[in-house]
Coordinates of C-alpha atoms in Angstrom, one line a residue:
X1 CA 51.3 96.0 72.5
X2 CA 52.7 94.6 69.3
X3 CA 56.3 94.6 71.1
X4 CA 54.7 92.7 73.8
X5 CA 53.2 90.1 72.6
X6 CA 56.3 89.2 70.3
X7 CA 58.8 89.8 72.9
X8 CA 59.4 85.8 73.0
X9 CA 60.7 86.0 69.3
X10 CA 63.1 88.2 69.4
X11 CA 67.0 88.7 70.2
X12 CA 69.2 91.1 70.5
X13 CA 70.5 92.5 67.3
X14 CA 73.0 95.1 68.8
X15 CA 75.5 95.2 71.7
X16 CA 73.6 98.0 73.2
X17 CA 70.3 95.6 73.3
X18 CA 72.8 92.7 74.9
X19 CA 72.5 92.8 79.1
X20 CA 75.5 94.6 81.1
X21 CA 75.9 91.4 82.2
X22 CA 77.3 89.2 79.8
X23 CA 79.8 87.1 80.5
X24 CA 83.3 89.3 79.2
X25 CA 85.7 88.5 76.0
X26 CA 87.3 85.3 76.1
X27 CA 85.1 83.5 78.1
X28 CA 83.4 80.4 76.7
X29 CA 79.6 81.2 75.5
X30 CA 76.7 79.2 76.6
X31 CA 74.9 77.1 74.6
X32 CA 71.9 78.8 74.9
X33 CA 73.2 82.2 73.9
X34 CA 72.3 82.4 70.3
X35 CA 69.0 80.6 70.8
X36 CA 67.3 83.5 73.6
X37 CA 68.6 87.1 74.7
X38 CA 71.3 86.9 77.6
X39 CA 69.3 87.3 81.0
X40 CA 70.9 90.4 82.9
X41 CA 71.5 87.7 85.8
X42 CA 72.3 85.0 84.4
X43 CA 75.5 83.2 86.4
X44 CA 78.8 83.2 84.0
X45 CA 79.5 80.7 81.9
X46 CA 80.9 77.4 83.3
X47 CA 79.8 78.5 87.2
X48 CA 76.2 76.0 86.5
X49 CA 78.4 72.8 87.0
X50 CA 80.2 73.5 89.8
X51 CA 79.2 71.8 93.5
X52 CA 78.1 74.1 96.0
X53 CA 81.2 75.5 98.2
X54 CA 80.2 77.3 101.5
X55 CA 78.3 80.5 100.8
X56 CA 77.7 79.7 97.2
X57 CA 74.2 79.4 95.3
X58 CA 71.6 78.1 97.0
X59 CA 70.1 76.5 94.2
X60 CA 72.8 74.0 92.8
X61 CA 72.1 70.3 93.6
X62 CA 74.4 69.5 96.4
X63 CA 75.9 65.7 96.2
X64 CA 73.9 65.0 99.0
X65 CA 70.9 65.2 96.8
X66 CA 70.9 62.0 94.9
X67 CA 68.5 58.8 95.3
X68 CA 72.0 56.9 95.8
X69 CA 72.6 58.9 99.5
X70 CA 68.9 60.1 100.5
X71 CA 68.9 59.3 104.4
X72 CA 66.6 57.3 106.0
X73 CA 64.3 60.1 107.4
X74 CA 62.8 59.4 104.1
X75 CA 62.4 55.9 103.8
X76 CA 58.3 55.6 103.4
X77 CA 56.7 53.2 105.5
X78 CA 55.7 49.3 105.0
X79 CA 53.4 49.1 102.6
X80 CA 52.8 52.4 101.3
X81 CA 53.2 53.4 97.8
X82 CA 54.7 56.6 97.5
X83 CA 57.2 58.8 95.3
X84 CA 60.7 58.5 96.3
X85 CA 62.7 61.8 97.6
X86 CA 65.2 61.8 95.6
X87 CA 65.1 65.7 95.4
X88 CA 62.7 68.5 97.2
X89 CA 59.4 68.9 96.0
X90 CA 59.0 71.7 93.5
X91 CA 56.5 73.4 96.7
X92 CA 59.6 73.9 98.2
X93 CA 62.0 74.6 95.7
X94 CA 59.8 77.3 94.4
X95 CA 58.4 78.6 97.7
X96 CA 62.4 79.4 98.6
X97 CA 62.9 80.7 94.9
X98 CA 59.9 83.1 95.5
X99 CA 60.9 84.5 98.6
X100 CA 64.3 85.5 97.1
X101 CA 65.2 88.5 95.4
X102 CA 64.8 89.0 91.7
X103 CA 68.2 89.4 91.1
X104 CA 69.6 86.3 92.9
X105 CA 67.3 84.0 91.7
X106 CA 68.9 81.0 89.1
X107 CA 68.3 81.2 85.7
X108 CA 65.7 78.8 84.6
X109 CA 66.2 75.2 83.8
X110 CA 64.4 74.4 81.2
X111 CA 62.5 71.5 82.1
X112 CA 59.5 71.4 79.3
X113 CA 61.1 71.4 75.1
X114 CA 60.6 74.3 73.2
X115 CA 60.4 75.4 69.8
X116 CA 63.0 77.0 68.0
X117 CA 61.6 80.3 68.4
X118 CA 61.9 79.7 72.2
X119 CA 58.6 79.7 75.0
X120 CA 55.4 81.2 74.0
X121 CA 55.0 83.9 76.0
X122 CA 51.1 84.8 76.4
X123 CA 50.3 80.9 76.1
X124 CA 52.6 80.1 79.0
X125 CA 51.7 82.9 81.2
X126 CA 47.4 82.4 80.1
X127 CA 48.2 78.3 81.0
X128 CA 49.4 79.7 84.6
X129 CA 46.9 81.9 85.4
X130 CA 44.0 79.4 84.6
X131 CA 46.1 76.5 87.0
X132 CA 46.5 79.3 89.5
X133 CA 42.6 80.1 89.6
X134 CA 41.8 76.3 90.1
X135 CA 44.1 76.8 92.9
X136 CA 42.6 79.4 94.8
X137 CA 38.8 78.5 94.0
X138 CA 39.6 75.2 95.5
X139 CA 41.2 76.7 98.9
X140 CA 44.8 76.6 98.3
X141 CA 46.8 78.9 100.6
X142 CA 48.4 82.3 98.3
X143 CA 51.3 81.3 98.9
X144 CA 51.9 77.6 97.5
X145 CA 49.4 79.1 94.6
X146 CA 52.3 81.6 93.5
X147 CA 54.9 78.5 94.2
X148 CA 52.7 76.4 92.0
X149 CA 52.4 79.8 89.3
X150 CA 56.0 80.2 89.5
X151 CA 56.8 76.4 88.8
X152 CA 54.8 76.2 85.5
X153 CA 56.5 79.8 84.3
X154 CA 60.1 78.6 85.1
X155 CA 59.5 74.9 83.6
X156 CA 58.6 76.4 80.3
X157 CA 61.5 78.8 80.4
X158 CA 60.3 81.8 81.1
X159 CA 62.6 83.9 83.4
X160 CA 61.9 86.8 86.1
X161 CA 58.3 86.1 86.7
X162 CA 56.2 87.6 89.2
X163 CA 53.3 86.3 90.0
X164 CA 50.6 87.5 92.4
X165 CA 47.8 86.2 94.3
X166 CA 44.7 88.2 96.0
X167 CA 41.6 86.7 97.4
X168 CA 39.9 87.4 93.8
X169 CA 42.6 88.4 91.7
X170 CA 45.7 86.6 90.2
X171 CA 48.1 88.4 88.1
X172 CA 51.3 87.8 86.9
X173 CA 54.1 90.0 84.9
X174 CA 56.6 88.7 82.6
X175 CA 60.1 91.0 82.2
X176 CA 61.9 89.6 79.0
X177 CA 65.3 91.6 79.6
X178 CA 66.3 95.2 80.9
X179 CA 65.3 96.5 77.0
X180 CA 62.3 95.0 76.3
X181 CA 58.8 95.7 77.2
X182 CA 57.2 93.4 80.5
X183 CA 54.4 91.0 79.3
X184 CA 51.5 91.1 82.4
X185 CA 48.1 89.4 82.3
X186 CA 45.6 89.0 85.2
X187 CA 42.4 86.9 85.9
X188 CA 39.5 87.0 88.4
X189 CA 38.5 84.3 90.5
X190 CA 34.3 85.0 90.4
X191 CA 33.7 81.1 91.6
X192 CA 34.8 79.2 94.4
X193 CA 33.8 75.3 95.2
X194 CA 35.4 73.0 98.0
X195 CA 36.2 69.9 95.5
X196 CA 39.7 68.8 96.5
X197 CA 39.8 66.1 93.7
X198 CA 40.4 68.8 91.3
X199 CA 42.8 70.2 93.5
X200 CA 44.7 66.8 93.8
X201 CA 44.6 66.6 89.7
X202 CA 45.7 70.3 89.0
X203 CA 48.8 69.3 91.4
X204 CA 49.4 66.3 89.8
X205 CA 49.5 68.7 86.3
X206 CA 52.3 71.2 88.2
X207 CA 54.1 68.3 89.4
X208 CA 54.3 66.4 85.5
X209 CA 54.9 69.8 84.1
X210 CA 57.8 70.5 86.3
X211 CA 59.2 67.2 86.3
X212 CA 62.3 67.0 83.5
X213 CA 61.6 63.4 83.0
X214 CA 58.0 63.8 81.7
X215 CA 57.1 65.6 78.6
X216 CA 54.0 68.7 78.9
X217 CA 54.1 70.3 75.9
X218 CA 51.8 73.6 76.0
X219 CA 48.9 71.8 74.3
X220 CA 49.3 68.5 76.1
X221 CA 48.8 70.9 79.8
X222 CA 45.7 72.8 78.2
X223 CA 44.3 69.4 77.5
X224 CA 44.6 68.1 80.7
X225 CA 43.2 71.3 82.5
X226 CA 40.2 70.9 80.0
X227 CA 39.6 67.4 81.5
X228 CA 40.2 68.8 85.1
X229 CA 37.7 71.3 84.6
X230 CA 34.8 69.0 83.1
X231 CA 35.3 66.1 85.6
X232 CA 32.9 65.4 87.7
X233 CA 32.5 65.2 91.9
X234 CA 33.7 61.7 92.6
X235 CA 30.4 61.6 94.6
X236 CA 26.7 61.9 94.2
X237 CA 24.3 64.7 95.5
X238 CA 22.5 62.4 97.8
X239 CA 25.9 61.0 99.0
X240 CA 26.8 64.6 100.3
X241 CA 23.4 65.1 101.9
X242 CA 23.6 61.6 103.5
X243 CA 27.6 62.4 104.6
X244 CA 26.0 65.8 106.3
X245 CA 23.9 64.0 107.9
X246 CA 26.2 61.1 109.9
X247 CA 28.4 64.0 110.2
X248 CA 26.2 65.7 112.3
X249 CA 24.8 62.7 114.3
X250 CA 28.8 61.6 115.1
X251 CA 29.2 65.2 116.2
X252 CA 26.4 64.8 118.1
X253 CA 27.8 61.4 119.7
X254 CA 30.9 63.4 120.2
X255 CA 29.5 65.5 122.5
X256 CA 27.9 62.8 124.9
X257 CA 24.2 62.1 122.5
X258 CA 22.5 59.0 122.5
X259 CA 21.1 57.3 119.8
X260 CA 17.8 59.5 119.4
X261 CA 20.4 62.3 119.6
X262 CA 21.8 60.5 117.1
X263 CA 18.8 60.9 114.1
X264 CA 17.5 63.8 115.4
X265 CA 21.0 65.8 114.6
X266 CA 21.5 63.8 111.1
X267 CA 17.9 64.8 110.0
X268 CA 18.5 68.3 111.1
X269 CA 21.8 68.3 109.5
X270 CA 20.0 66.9 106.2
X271 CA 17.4 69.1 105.8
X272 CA 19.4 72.3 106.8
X273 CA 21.7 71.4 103.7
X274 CA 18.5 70.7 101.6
X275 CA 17.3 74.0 102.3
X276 CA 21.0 75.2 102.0
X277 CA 21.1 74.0 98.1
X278 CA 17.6 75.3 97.3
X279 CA 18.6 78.6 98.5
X280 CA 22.0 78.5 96.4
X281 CA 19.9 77.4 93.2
X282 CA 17.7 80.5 93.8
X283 CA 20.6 82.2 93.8
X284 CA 21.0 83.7 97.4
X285 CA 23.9 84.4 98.8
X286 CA 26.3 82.2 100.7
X287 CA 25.6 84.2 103.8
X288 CA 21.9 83.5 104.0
X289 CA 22.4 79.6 102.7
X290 CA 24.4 79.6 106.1
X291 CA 21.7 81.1 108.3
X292 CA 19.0 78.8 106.4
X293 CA 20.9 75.6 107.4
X294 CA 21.4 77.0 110.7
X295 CA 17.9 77.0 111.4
X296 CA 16.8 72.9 111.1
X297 CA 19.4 71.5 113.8
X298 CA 18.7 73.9 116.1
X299 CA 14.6 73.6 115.8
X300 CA 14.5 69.7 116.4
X301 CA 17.1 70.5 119.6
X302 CA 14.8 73.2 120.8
X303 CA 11.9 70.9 120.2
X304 CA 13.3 67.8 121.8
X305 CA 14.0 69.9 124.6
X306 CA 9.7 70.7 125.1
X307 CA 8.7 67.7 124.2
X308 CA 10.1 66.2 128.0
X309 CA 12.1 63.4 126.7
X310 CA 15.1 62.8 129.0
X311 CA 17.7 63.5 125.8
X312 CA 20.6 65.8 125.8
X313 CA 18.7 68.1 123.0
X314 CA 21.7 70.7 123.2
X315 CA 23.9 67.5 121.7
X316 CA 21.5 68.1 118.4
X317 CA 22.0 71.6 118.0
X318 CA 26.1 71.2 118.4
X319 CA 26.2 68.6 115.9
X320 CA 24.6 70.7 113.8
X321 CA 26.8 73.6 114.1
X322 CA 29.9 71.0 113.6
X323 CA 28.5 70.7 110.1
X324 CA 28.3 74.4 109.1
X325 CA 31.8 76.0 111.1
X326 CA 33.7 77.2 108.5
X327 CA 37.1 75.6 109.6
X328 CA 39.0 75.0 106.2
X329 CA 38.4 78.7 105.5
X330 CA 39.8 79.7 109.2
X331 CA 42.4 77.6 108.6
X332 CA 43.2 79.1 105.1
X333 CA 42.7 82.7 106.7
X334 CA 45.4 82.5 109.4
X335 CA 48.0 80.4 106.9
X336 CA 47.6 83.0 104.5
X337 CA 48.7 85.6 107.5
X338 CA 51.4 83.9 109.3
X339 CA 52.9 83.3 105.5
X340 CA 52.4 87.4 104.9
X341 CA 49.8 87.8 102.3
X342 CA 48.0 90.2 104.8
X343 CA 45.6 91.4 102.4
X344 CA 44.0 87.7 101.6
X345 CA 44.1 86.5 104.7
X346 CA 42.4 90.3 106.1
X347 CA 39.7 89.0 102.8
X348 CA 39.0 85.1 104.4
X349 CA 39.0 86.4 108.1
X350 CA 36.2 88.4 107.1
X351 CA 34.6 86.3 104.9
X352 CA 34.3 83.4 108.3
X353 CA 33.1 86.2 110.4
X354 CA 30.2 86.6 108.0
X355 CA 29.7 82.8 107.8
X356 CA 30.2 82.5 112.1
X357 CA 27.4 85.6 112.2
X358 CA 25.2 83.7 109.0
X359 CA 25.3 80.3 111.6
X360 CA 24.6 82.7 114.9
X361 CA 21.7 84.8 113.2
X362 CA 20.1 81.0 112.5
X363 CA 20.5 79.3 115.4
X364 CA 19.5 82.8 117.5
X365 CA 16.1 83.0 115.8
X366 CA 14.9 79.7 117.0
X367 CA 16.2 79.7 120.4
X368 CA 14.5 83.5 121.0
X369 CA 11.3 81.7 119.4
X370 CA 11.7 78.8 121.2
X371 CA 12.2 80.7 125.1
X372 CA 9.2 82.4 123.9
X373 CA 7.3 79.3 124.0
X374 CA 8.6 78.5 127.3
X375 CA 11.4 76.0 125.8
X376 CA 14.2 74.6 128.4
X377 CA 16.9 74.1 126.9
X378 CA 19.5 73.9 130.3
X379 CA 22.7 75.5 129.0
X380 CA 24.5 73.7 131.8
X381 CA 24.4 70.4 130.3
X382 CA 25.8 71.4 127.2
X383 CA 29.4 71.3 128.9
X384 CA 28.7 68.3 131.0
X385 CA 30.0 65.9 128.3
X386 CA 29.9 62.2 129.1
X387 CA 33.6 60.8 128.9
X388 CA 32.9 57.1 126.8
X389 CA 36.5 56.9 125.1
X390 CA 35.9 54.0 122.3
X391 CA 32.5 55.7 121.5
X392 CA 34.2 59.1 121.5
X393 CA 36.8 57.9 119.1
X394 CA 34.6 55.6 116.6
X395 CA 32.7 58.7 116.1
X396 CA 35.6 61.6 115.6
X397 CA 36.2 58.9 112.6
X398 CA 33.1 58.8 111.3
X399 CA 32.9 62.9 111.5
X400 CA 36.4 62.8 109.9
X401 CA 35.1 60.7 107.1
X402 CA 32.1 62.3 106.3
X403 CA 34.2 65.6 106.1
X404 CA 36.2 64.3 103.7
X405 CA 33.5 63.1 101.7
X406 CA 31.9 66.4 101.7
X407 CA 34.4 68.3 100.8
X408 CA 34.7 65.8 97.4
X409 CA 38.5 64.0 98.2
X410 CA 39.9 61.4 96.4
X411 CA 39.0 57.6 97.8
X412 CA 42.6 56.9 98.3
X413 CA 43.2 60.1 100.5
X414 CA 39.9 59.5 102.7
X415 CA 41.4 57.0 105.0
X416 CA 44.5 58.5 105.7
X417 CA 42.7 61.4 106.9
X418 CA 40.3 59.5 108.8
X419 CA 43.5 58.2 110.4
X420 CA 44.9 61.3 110.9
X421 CA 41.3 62.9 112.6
X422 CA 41.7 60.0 115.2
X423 CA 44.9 60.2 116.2
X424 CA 44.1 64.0 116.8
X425 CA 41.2 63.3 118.9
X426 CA 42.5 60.7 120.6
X427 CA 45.6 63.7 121.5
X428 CA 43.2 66.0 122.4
X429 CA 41.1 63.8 125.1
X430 CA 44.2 62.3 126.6
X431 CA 45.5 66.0 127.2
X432 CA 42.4 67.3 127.9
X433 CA 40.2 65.4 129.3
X434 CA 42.5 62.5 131.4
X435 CA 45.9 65.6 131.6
X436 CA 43.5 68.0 132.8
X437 CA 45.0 70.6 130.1
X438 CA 42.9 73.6 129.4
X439 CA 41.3 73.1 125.9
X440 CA 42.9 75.7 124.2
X441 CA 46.6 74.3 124.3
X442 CA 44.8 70.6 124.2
X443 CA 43.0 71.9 120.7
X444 CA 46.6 73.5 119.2
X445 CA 48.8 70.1 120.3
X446 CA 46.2 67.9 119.0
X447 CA 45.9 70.5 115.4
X448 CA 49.6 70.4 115.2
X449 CA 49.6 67.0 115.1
X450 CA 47.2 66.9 112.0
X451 CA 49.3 69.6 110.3
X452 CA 52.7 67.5 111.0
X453 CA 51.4 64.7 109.6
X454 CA 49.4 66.2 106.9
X455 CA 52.2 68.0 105.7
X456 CA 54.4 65.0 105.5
X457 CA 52.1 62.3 104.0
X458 CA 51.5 65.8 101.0
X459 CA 55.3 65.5 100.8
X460 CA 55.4 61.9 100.1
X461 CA 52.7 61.8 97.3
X462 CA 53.6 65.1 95.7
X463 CA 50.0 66.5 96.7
X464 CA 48.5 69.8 98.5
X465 CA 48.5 69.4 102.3
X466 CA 44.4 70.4 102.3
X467 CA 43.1 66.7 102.0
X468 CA 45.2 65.6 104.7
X469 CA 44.2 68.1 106.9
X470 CA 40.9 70.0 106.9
X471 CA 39.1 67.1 107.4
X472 CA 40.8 65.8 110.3
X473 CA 40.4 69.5 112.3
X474 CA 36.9 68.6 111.9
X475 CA 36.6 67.1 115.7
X476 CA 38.6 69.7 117.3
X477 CA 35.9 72.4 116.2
X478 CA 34.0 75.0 119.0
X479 CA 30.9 73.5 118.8
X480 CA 29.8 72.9 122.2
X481 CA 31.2 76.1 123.1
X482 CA 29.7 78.2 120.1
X483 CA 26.1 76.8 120.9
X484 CA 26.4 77.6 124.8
X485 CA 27.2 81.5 124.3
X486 CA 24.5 81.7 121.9
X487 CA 22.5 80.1 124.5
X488 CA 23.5 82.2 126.6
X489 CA 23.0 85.4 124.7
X490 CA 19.4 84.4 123.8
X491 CA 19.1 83.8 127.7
X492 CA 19.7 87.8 127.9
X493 CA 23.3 86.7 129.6
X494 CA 24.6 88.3 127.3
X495 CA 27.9 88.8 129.0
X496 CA 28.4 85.6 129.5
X497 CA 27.5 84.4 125.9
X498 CA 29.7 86.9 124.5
X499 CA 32.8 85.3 126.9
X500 CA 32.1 81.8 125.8
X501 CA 31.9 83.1 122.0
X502 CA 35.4 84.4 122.9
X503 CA 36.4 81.1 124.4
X504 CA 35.1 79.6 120.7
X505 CA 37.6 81.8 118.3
X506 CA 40.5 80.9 120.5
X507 CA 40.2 77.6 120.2
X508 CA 39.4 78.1 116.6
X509 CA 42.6 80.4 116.1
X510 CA 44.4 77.5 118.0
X511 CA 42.9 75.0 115.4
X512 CA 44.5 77.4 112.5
X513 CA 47.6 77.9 114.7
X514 CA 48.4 74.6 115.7
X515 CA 47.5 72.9 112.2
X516 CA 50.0 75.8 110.3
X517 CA 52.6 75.3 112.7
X518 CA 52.8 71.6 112.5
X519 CA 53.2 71.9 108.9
X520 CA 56.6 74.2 109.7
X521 CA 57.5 71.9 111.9
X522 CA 57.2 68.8 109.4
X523 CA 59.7 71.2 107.4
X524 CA 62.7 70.0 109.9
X525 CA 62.0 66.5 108.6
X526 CA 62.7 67.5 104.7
X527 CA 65.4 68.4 102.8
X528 CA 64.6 72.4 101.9
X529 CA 66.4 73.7 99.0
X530 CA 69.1 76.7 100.0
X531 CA 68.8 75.6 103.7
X532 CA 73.0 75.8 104.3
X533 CA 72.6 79.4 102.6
X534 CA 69.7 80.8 103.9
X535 CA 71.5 80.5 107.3
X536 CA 74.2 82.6 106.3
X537 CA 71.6 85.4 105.3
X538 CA 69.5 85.4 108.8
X539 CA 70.0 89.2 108.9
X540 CA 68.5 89.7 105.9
X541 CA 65.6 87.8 106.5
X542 CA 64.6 89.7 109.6
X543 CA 61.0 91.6 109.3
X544 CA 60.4 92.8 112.6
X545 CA 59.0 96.3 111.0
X546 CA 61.9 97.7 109.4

C-alpha cells in the first residue's frame, strides 16, 4: 500500500521502468518528460500540434473550432445570457473520451497547475468520488456522472482513469504506468435527496475545474464542495408543502376539475405530504411515506363522491397521484438503459415499481373502504375530460412550476422550464386531442420535445439537462389512467384495471423514451468532439450481441 499511495512521486529511474513506448533515439523529448513517467500511450513527440488530417485523432481541436468561425447554429437567442460555444462542452468531450478504448484515449491536458512533484493522487481521485456522489444522490444519469468523474481526474492530470458508477456505489481506479501499482478507491451513496440547486452548483465546480482559463487548485475545489454541501434549499418547508398543494389542484384542473376540485385536491395533496414528512422523520421507509401520502387525495375524492355534490371527485384523486408518480426516477431508469449501464437502470426500474405499488397499495385501501360504504365513484367519468384549452394550458404551467419548486431548482431555471412544460402540453393536446393521435405517440412527441430543448438550453449554460426537463414531463404523466385501473381493480374488474395499468407504463415508458431521445436528437445541433472519426469506426461501434 506504501507503493500506492506514493505512486504520484515517483519516476522512472531505469530504462526497464521507462514504457515500450517511448518515443525512439533522436527524436525531440517532451517537455513534460522529466517532470512525470512516460505514459505507455502517449502520441510521439511533435504529433500534439498537428491539425487533424482525415482519419487522424479524434481529439485534436480542428480549425473549425474557434470562437472566430463557430456557425450560426449557435448564436443564442435575443436576450439571453449564455456562455458562448466556442468549443464542446466537457459532457461531451468526456462522454466520447469514455466510450473509447484505453489505449486510444489522448494523453491528458493538463488543465489545473500542479506542484512540482506532479498531481496528488489519493486527493484528486477522494475530490472525484465525493463530486460523483453529489451527482448520483441528486439524480444524475451514470453516465454523465462518470463524464463528470472523468473530467475532474483528467483536468488535474491524472491519466488512464476508470471510473465507475452503480446505483449505490462509485469507484474509480487509477493505473500510473504498465510498472507501477493501480491506485483504486470507492464510496457508497447511503443518501439520496431531489435538490437540483446543488446539482446546478456541483456542475458549475466540474465546469471551473475543467476550464484552462480558471484556476481550481485541489483545496480551492474541496472548499467549494464544502459550501455545496452546507447550503441550504433555496426554499422553505411550507413553500414545498404549499407547491404540493397547487400542484395537485392544477393537476386536478388538468383533467377537467372545477374550482371545489380545485381545494379539495390541494388539501389532499398537502396533508398527504404532511403525513409523508412525519413518516420520514420517524424514520419509515420511502415505500410506506408513498403509500401514506397516497391515502389523503384519494379519501377527500371518495368522500366528495358520497357526499352527492355534482363535482368530478375522480379529478381529486388524479391530481393527487400527479404529485406522487415517480417520473424523474422513470426517466433516470430508462436513460440509464438506453445509455448501457444495465445494472443501474435494472436498480431505479425497480425502485419506481416499488414507489408505483407504495401509491397503488394507498389509493386501493380507501377505494375498497370506500365501495364498502356504498361510495360511487363512476369510473367512466374519469376519461371524459372537458377540452377548455387556455384553462388546460394556464394550469400544465402552474403544475410545471410547482414541480420545479419541489424539486428545489434554481430561480433562474424555473421559468424556462415552466416554458418548456407548456410548450409540451400544448404539443400533446394539439396531437392528441384536436389530431386525434393515440396518447402514447402524442405523450413521446410532446416528451421529445421537452428533452430537445432541455438538452439544448443545458448546452448553452453549461448545466445538467435535469432542471430543464423533469419538471416539464410533469403534465404528460398517467394520472387519469393510473387512477381508472385502480378503480377498476377495486371494482373486482380486475382485468380491466390491470389493461389500463398497462396503458399507464406505456405512456410512462414513452415519457422516458421520448424525453431521452430528444436529448440525442438535440446532439445533431452541437458540435461533438471526434464526430468526423467516429464515422470511420461504425464497425467497431456495433453492439448487436457480439
Amino acid at each position: 500500500m506504501a507503493e500506492a499511495d506514493g505512486v504520484e512521486d515517483r519516476k522512472p529511474q531505469s530504462d526497464e521502468a521507462r514504457s515500450a513506448f517511448t518515443a525512439p533515439p533522436g527524436m525531440e523529448p517532451d517537455v513534460h518528460e522529466e517532470d512525470q513517467p512516460t505514459s505507455e500511450f502517449a502520441l510521439p513527440a511533435g504529433t500534439g500540434t498537428v491539425q487533424p488530417e482525415p482519419g487522424g485523432s479524434a481529439f485534436a481541436a480542428p480549425a473549425t473550432y474557434s470562437a472566430a468561425h463557430s456557425p450560426p447554429a449557435y448564436t443564442p437567442g435575443q436576450g439571453f445570457p449564455v456562455a458562448g460555444l466556442t468549443e464542446s462542452p466537457w459532457q461531451d468531450r468526456m462522454r466520447t473520451m469514455l466510450r473509447m478504448p484505453v489505449d486510444v484515449r489522448p494523453v491528458p491536458d493538463l488543465v489545473q497547475r500542479q506542484t512540482e512533484t506532479g498531481p496528488a493522487v489519493g486527493r484528486v481521485l477522494d475530490l472525484t468520488l465525493r463530486i460523483g456522489e453529489l451527482l448520483l444522490a441528486g439524480g444524475e444519469g451514470a453516465e454523465d456522472v462518470e463524464a463528470a468523474m472523468f473530467a475532474v481526474t483528467r483536468s488535474y492530470g491524472l491519466d488512464r482513469c476508470e471510473p465507475t458508477v452503480t446505483f449505490t456505489l462509485l469507484s474509480i481506479t487509477h493505473q500510473p504506468s504498465l510498472v507501477d501499482h493501480p491506485v483504486s478507491a470507492n464510496r457508497t451513496v447511503r443518501r439520496r435527496g431531489t435538490d437540483y440547486n446543488r446539482l446546478a452548483a456541483v456542475y458549475r465546480l466540474v465546469d471551473d475545474i475543467s476550464a484552462p482559463e480558471i484556476d481550481v487548485s485541489l483545496e480551492e475545489a474541496y472548499r467549494r464542495l464544502a459550501e455545496i454541501r452546507r447550503n441550504r434549499h433555496p426554499y422553505p418547508g411550507w413553500m414545498l408543502t404549499a407547491a404540493a398543494g397547487l400542484l395537485a389542484g392544477a393537476a386536478s384542473t388538468l383533467v377537467g376539475g372545477g374550482v371545489l376540485v380545485f381545494f379539495a385536491a390541494a388539501l389532499g395533496a398537502v396533508l398527504g405530504d404532511r403525513l409523508a414528512w412525519l413518516c420520514a422523520g420517524r424514520g419509515l421507509p420511502e415505500f410506506y411515506q408513498f403509500v401514506v401520502a397516497a391515502m389523503p387525495p384519494a379519501a377527500i375524492g371518495v368522500a366528495l363522491s358520497m357526499t352527492g355534490i355534482d363535482v368530478k371527485a375522480s379529478a381529486v384523486i388524479t391530481g393527487g397521484l400527479f404529485a406522487l408518480l415517480p417520473g424523474r426516477a422513470l426517466v433516470a431508469a430508462v436513460q440509464d438503459g438506453l445509455t448501457g449501464f444495465y445494472i443501474t437502470a435494472s436498480a431505479r426500474l425497480l425502485e419506481v415499481m416499488y414507489l408505483f405499488i407504495g401509491i397503488i397499495m394507498g389509493v386501493l385501501v380507501v377505494l375498497y373502504v370506500g365501495l364498502q360504504f356504498d361510495a360511487s365513484p363512476r369510473p367512466e367519468e374519469v376519461l371524459q375530460i372537458q377540452q377548455r384549452p387556455p384553462l388546460q394550458i394556464a394550469a400544465s404551467m402552474v403544475l410545471v412550476f410547482t414541480f420545479a419548486i419541489l424539486l428545489q431548482q434554481e430561480r433562474s431555471t424555473v421559468w424556462i422550464v415552466t416554458l418548456n412544460g407548456g410548450v409540451a402540453w400544448v404539443t400533446f393536446g394539439a396531437l392528441h386531442y384536436a389530431g386525434g393521435i393515440p396518447p402514447v405517440p402524442s405523450t413521446a412527441i410532446a416528451a421529445g420535445l421537452v428533452g430537445l430543448f432541455g438538452q439544448l438550453f443545458s448546452r448553452y449554460r453549461f448545466a445538467s439537462a435535469l432542471p430543464y426537463t423533469t419538471a416539464a414531463i410533469g403534465p404528460l404523466l398517467p394520472g387519469s389512467a393510473t387512477y381508472y385501473g385502480l378503480l377498476l381493480i377495486a371494482e373486482d374488474r380486475l382485468n380491466e384495471g390491470l389493461g389500463s395499468l398497462v396503458n399507464a407504463a406505456a405512456i410512462a415508458l414513452a415519457i422516458a423514451i421520448g424525453v431521452n431521445l430528444g436529448s440525442e436528437t438535440s446532439r445533431l445541433f452541437m458540435r461533438i468532439p471526434g464526430a468526423a472519426s467516429a464515422a470511420k469506426r461504425r464497425a467497431a461501434k456495433r453492439t448487436r450481441g457480439f
